[in-house]
């Protein structure tokens, strides 16, 4: 059986972009692959060093999101990163195989640095997080990493590290491949190209019906489409991107698009449909989430057991790595 490893930073609850980019694939593949899902709290500290309580709180929130969307702890292993300190040791060894210049070229890190306004004052831990992510991926010997499009540069850097390691020290690490979802990048409600929890343009899996309705009604559409009878533009219109991703009735969506393009279909009518479509998707997730939230001891147990199972795998990989490096023990 091949192995999947993927994960999320617990800096807030998960949103529709996470679902479309990666969660849906994890749920779909968890029975065909040995699946590990990492709650990357150590990585979350690389840009939230001043908010450890927030990271801690969100470990549980993210775990609830996972279980609510259908990640099944009977088949998939949910691992809390800080419970596997061996990952930090692997990171130290991999740092020798990467140059500072190469890290500076990672487009995702560059974009995030800009977003966070880091400039030259970027925390070193944040700058090197792609290396710790390479440690995560290789420690679990992942063959496949289901991720959103924004994480592709991380997989690319991981592959480089793996090749370099294996060439220098002998075949030790497994080379991973990214698996990008069909609707890899869901735009934000504001029409920005990416939905992000820190961008204020996300619909969260745990949002109530009221909140979802308000967010959808306030969504960016075609700015030229000021009256229902005017023709509108569908491309780059996030309301239609969401329908494409979440409306199971593709024929109905195609018809709506045609009417919107021709003129005669108002934004409000499309948004009303989107609210219903999202509600049909989110209602069962919300119900399951609130049931699970009533039993935090059960969730803690899933995390404890998953972390112990994950740690055992990582220890084996670390043993191989230490042997390859001629280190003690
Ligand atoms: N960087 C990912 C994010 O921001 C989280 C992550 C940590 C991850 N380790 C990983 C993703 C390993 C895939 C594989 O969401």
Coordinates of C-alpha atoms and ligand atoms in Angstrom, one line a residue:
X1 CA 0.0 0.0 0.0
X2 CA 1.3 3.5 -0.9
X3 CA 1.5 6.2 1.7
X4 CA -0.1 9.7 1.8
X5 CA 1.1 12.5 4.1
X6 CA -0.4 15.9 4.2
X7 CA -1.2 18.5 6.8
X8 CA -2.4 21.9 7.8
X9 CA -1.1 24.7 10.1
X10 CA -3.5 25.1 13.0
X11 CA -3.8 28.8 13.0
X12 CA -7.5 28.9 12.5
X13 CA -10.5 26.8 11.5
X14 CA -10.4 25.2 8.0
X15 CA -12.3 26.7 5.1
X16 CA -13.8 25.7 1.8
X17 CA -10.5 26.3 0.1
X18 CA -8.9 23.7 2.3
X19 CA -11.7 21.3 1.5
X20 CA -11.5 21.7 -2.3
X21 CA -7.7 21.8 -2.4
X22 CA -6.9 18.9 -0.2
X23 CA -9.4 17.6 2.3
X24 CA -11.7 16.1 -0.3
X25 CA -8.8 14.1 -1.8
X26 CA -7.7 12.9 1.6
X27 CA -11.2 11.6 2.5
X28 CA -11.6 10.0 -0.9
X29 CA -8.2 8.2 -0.8
X30 CA -7.9 7.3 2.9
X31 CA -8.9 3.7 2.3
X32 CA -6.6 3.1 -0.7
X33 CA -3.5 4.6 0.9
X34 CA -1.9 4.5 4.3
X35 CA -2.9 8.0 5.2
X36 CA -1.2 10.3 7.7
X37 CA -2.6 13.8 8.3
X38 CA -0.4 16.2 10.2
X39 CA -1.6 19.0 12.4
X40 CA 1.5 21.1 11.9
X41 CA 1.6 23.1 15.1
X42 CA 5.4 23.5 15.1
X43 CA 5.2 24.9 11.6
X44 CA 2.3 27.2 12.8
X45 CA 4.7 28.7 15.4
X46 CA 7.0 29.8 12.5
X47 CA 4.7 32.7 11.8
X48 CA 2.7 32.8 15.1
X49 CA 5.5 32.7 17.7
X50 CA 3.7 35.3 19.7
X51 CA 0.5 33.4 19.9
X52 CA 1.1 29.9 21.2
X53 CA -2.3 29.7 22.9
X54 CA -4.0 30.3 19.6
X55 CA -2.0 27.5 17.9
X56 CA -2.8 25.1 20.8
X57 CA -6.5 26.0 20.7
X58 CA -6.6 25.4 16.9
X59 CA -5.1 22.0 17.1
X60 CA -8.4 20.8 18.5
X61 CA -10.4 22.9 16.0
X62 CA -8.6 21.5 13.0
X63 CA -9.0 17.9 14.4
X64 CA -12.7 18.6 14.7
X65 CA -12.8 19.8 11.1
X66 CA -10.9 16.7 9.9
X67 CA -13.3 14.3 11.7
X68 CA -16.4 16.3 10.6
X69 CA -15.5 16.1 6.9
X70 CA -15.0 12.4 7.1
X71 CA -11.4 11.7 7.9
X72 CA -11.9 8.4 9.6
X73 CA -9.5 7.6 12.5
X74 CA -10.1 3.9 12.0
X75 CA -8.2 4.1 8.7
X76 CA -6.3 7.4 8.7
X77 CA -3.8 8.5 11.3
X78 CA -4.0 12.1 12.6
X79 CA -0.7 13.2 14.0
X80 CA 0.2 16.3 16.1
X81 CA 3.5 17.5 14.9
X82 CA 4.8 18.7 18.2
X83 CA 4.4 15.1 19.5
X84 CA 7.0 14.0 17.1
X85 CA 10.2 15.9 18.0
X86 CA 12.2 13.6 15.7
X87 CA 10.9 15.8 12.8
X88 CA 13.0 18.7 14.2
X89 CA 16.1 16.5 14.1
X90 CA 15.5 15.5 10.5
X91 CA 15.1 19.2 9.6
X92 CA 18.5 20.0 11.0
X93 CA 20.1 17.4 8.7
X94 CA 18.2 18.5 5.7
X95 CA 19.1 22.2 6.2
X96 CA 22.7 21.2 5.1
X97 CA 21.3 20.2 1.7
X98 CA 19.6 23.5 0.9
X99 CA 21.1 26.8 0.1
X100 CA 19.9 30.1 1.5
X101 CA 19.6 31.4 -2.1
X102 CA 17.3 28.4 -3.0
X103 CA 15.1 29.1 0.0
X104 CA 14.8 32.7 -1.0
X105 CA 13.5 31.6 -4.4
X106 CA 10.6 29.5 -3.1
X107 CA 7.6 31.3 -4.6
X108 CA 5.1 30.4 -1.8
X109 CA 7.5 31.6 1.0
X110 CA 8.1 34.8 -1.0
X111 CA 4.4 35.4 -1.4
X112 CA 3.7 34.7 2.3
X113 CA 6.6 37.0 3.3
X114 CA 5.1 39.8 1.3
X115 CA 1.6 39.1 2.7
X116 CA 2.9 39.2 6.3
X117 CA 5.1 42.2 5.6
X118 CA 8.3 40.4 6.8
X119 CA 10.9 41.8 4.4
X120 CA 14.4 41.3 5.7
X121 CA 13.1 40.8 9.2
X122 CA 11.7 37.4 8.3
X123 CA 12.0 34.9 11.2
X124 CA 14.7 32.3 10.3
X125 CA 12.3 29.5 11.3
X126 CA 9.7 30.8 8.8
X127 CA 12.3 31.2 6.1
X128 CA 13.3 27.5 6.4
X129 CA 9.9 26.0 6.9
X130 CA 10.0 24.3 3.5
X131 CA 12.8 22.2 4.9
X132 CA 10.8 21.2 7.9
X133 CA 8.0 20.3 5.5
X134 CA 10.4 18.1 3.6
X135 CA 11.1 16.4 6.9
X136 CA 7.4 15.9 7.5
X137 CA 6.9 14.4 4.1
X138 CA 9.9 12.1 4.0
X139 CA 9.7 11.0 7.7
X140 CA 6.4 9.3 6.9
X141 CA 7.9 7.9 3.6
X142 CA 5.1 9.5 1.7
X143 CA 4.6 8.6 -2.0
X144 CA 1.8 11.0 -2.5
X145 CA 1.1 14.5 -1.0
X146 CA -2.5 15.8 -1.7
X147 CA -2.2 19.6 -1.5
X148 CA -3.5 22.8 -2.8
X149 CA -1.7 24.5 -5.7
X150 CA 0.1 26.9 -3.3
X151 CA 2.0 24.0 -1.8
X152 CA 3.5 22.7 -5.0
X153 CA 6.9 24.5 -4.5
X154 CA 7.2 22.7 -1.1
X155 CA 7.0 19.3 -2.8
X156 CA 9.4 20.5 -5.5
X157 CA 11.9 21.4 -2.7
X158 CA 11.3 18.1 -1.0
X159 CA 12.1 16.2 -4.1
X160 CA 15.4 18.1 -4.5
X161 CA 16.4 17.4 -0.9
X162 CA 15.5 13.7 -1.3
X163 CA 17.6 13.4 -4.5
X164 CA 20.5 15.2 -2.9
X165 CA 20.3 13.0 0.2
X166 CA 20.1 9.8 -1.7
X167 CA 22.9 10.7 -4.0
X168 CA 25.3 11.7 -1.2
X169 CA 24.5 9.1 1.3
X170 CA 22.8 6.2 -0.6
X171 CA 19.2 5.4 -1.3
X172 CA 17.4 6.1 1.9
X173 CA 14.5 8.5 1.4
X174 CA 11.3 8.0 -0.7
X175 CA 10.6 10.6 -3.4
X176 CA 7.1 12.1 -3.1
X177 CA 4.7 13.3 -5.8
X178 CA 2.1 16.1 -5.3
X179 CA -1.5 15.4 -6.0
X180 CA -3.4 18.5 -6.9
X181 CA -7.2 18.6 -6.8
X182 CA -9.5 19.3 -9.7
X183 CA -10.5 22.8 -8.4
X184 CA -7.1 23.4 -7.0
X185 CA -7.5 27.0 -6.0
X186 CA -10.7 28.3 -4.8
X187 CA -10.9 32.2 -5.0
X188 CA -11.8 34.2 -2.0
X189 CA -15.3 35.8 -1.5
X190 CA -13.6 39.1 -2.4
X191 CA -12.5 37.7 -5.8
X192 CA -8.9 37.5 -4.8
X193 CA -7.2 34.5 -6.4
X194 CA -6.9 32.6 -3.1
X195 CA -9.1 32.0 -0.2
X196 CA -7.1 32.4 3.0
X197 CA -8.0 32.5 6.7
X198 CA -5.8 35.5 7.2
X199 CA -7.1 37.3 4.1
X200 CA -10.6 37.8 5.6
X201 CA -12.2 36.3 2.5
X202 CA -12.9 32.7 3.6
X203 CA -16.0 30.7 4.3
X204 CA -15.2 28.3 7.1
X205 CA -16.4 24.7 7.4
X206 CA -17.8 25.6 10.8
X207 CA -19.7 28.8 9.7
X208 CA -23.4 29.0 10.6
X209 CA -26.1 29.3 7.9
X210 CA -26.5 33.0 8.7
X211 CA -22.8 33.7 8.4
X212 CA -22.6 31.8 5.1
X213 CA -25.6 33.7 3.7
X214 CA -24.1 37.0 4.7
X215 CA -20.7 36.1 3.2
X216 CA -22.3 34.9 -0.1
X217 CA -24.6 37.9 -0.4
X218 CA -21.5 40.2 0.0
X219 CA -19.4 38.2 -2.5
X220 CA -17.6 39.9 -5.4
X221 CA -19.1 39.1 -8.8
X222 CA -18.7 40.8 -12.2
X223 CA -18.3 44.5 -11.3
X224 CA -19.8 45.5 -14.6
X225 CA -22.9 43.5 -14.0
X226 CA -24.9 46.3 -12.3
X227 CA -28.4 45.2 -13.5
X228 CA -30.0 41.8 -14.0
X229 CA -30.8 42.4 -17.6
X230 CA -27.2 43.1 -18.6
X231 CA -25.0 40.3 -19.8
X232 CA -22.5 39.2 -17.1
X233 CA -19.0 37.6 -17.1
X234 CA -18.7 34.1 -15.7
X235 CA -14.9 33.7 -16.0
X236 CA -13.1 34.8 -12.8
X237 CA -16.5 35.3 -11.1
X238 CA -16.1 33.5 -7.8
X239 CA -19.8 32.8 -7.4
X240 CA -19.6 30.5 -10.4
X241 CA -16.2 29.0 -9.3
X242 CA -17.9 28.0 -6.0
X243 CA -20.9 26.5 -7.9
X244 CA -18.5 24.6 -10.1
X245 CA -16.8 23.2 -7.0
X246 CA -19.8 22.4 -4.8
X247 CA -23.0 22.1 -7.0
X248 CA -23.5 18.5 -7.8
X249 CA -25.9 19.4 -10.6
X250 CA -23.4 20.4 -13.4
X251 CA -26.1 20.8 -16.0
X252 CA -28.0 23.3 -13.9
X253 CA -24.8 25.3 -13.4
X254 CA -24.1 25.3 -17.1
X255 CA -27.6 26.6 -17.7
X256 CA -27.2 29.4 -15.1
X257 CA -23.9 30.4 -16.7
X258 CA -25.6 30.6 -20.1
X259 CA -28.4 32.8 -18.8
X260 CA -25.9 35.0 -16.9
X261 CA -23.9 35.5 -20.0
X262 CA -26.9 36.3 -22.1
X263 CA -28.3 38.8 -19.6
X264 CA -31.5 38.4 -17.6
X265 CA -30.1 36.7 -14.6
X266 CA -29.3 38.8 -11.5
X267 CA -26.5 38.3 -9.1
X268 CA -28.9 37.8 -6.2
X269 CA -30.6 34.8 -7.9
X270 CA -27.2 33.1 -8.4
X271 CA -26.2 33.9 -4.9
X272 CA -29.4 32.4 -3.5
X273 CA -28.7 29.2 -5.3
X274 CA -25.1 29.2 -4.0
X275 CA -26.3 29.6 -0.5
X276 CA -28.6 26.5 -0.9
X277 CA -25.8 24.5 -2.5
X278 CA -23.3 25.4 0.3
X279 CA -25.9 24.8 3.0
X280 CA -26.5 21.3 1.6
X281 CA -22.8 20.6 1.7
X282 CA -22.1 22.3 5.1
X283 CA -25.1 21.3 7.2
X284 CA -24.1 17.6 7.8
X285 CA -20.5 18.7 8.5
X286 CA -21.7 21.3 11.0
X287 CA -24.0 18.7 12.7
X288 CA -21.2 16.2 13.0
X289 CA -18.8 18.8 14.2
X290 CA -21.0 19.9 17.0
X291 CA -21.6 16.3 18.1
X292 CA -17.8 15.7 18.1
X293 CA -17.2 18.9 20.0
X294 CA -19.3 17.5 22.9
X295 CA -16.8 14.7 23.3
X296 CA -13.3 16.4 23.5
X297 CA -11.9 13.3 25.4
X298 CA -12.6 11.2 22.3
X299 CA -10.9 13.7 20.0
X300 CA -7.9 13.9 22.3
X301 CA -7.7 10.1 22.3
X302 CA -7.7 10.1 18.4
X303 CA -4.8 12.6 18.5
X304 CA -2.9 10.8 21.2
X305 CA -3.1 7.4 19.5
X306 CA -2.5 8.8 16.0
X307 CA 0.6 10.7 17.2
X308 CA 2.0 7.6 18.8
X309 CA 1.5 5.5 15.7
X310 CA 3.0 8.3 13.5
X311 CA 6.0 8.7 15.8
X312 CA 6.9 5.0 15.5
X313 CA 7.1 5.4 11.7
X314 CA 9.2 8.6 12.0
X315 CA 11.6 6.9 14.4
X316 CA 12.4 4.2 11.9
X317 CA 13.1 6.8 9.2
X318 CA 15.2 8.8 11.5
X319 CA 17.2 5.6 12.3
X320 CA 17.8 5.1 8.6
X321 CA 18.9 8.7 8.2
X322 CA 21.3 8.6 11.1
X323 CA 22.9 5.4 9.8
X324 CA 23.2 7.0 6.4
X325 CA 24.9 10.0 8.0
X326 CA 27.3 7.8 10.1
X327 CA 25.9 9.4 13.2
X328 CA 25.8 7.8 16.7
X329 CA 23.0 5.5 17.7
Ligands
LIG1 N1 2.4 24.1 4.8 C1 1.1 23.5 5.0 C2 0.0 24.6 5.2 O1 0.3 25.7 5.4 C3 1.0 22.6 6.2 C4 2.0 21.4 6.2 C5 2.9 21.1 7.1 C6 2.0 20.4 5.2 N2 3.6 20.0 6.8 C7 3.1 19.5 5.6 C8 1.3 20.1 4.0 C9 3.4 18.3 4.9 C10 1.7 18.9 3.3 C11 2.7 18.1 3.7 O2 -1.1 24.3 5.2

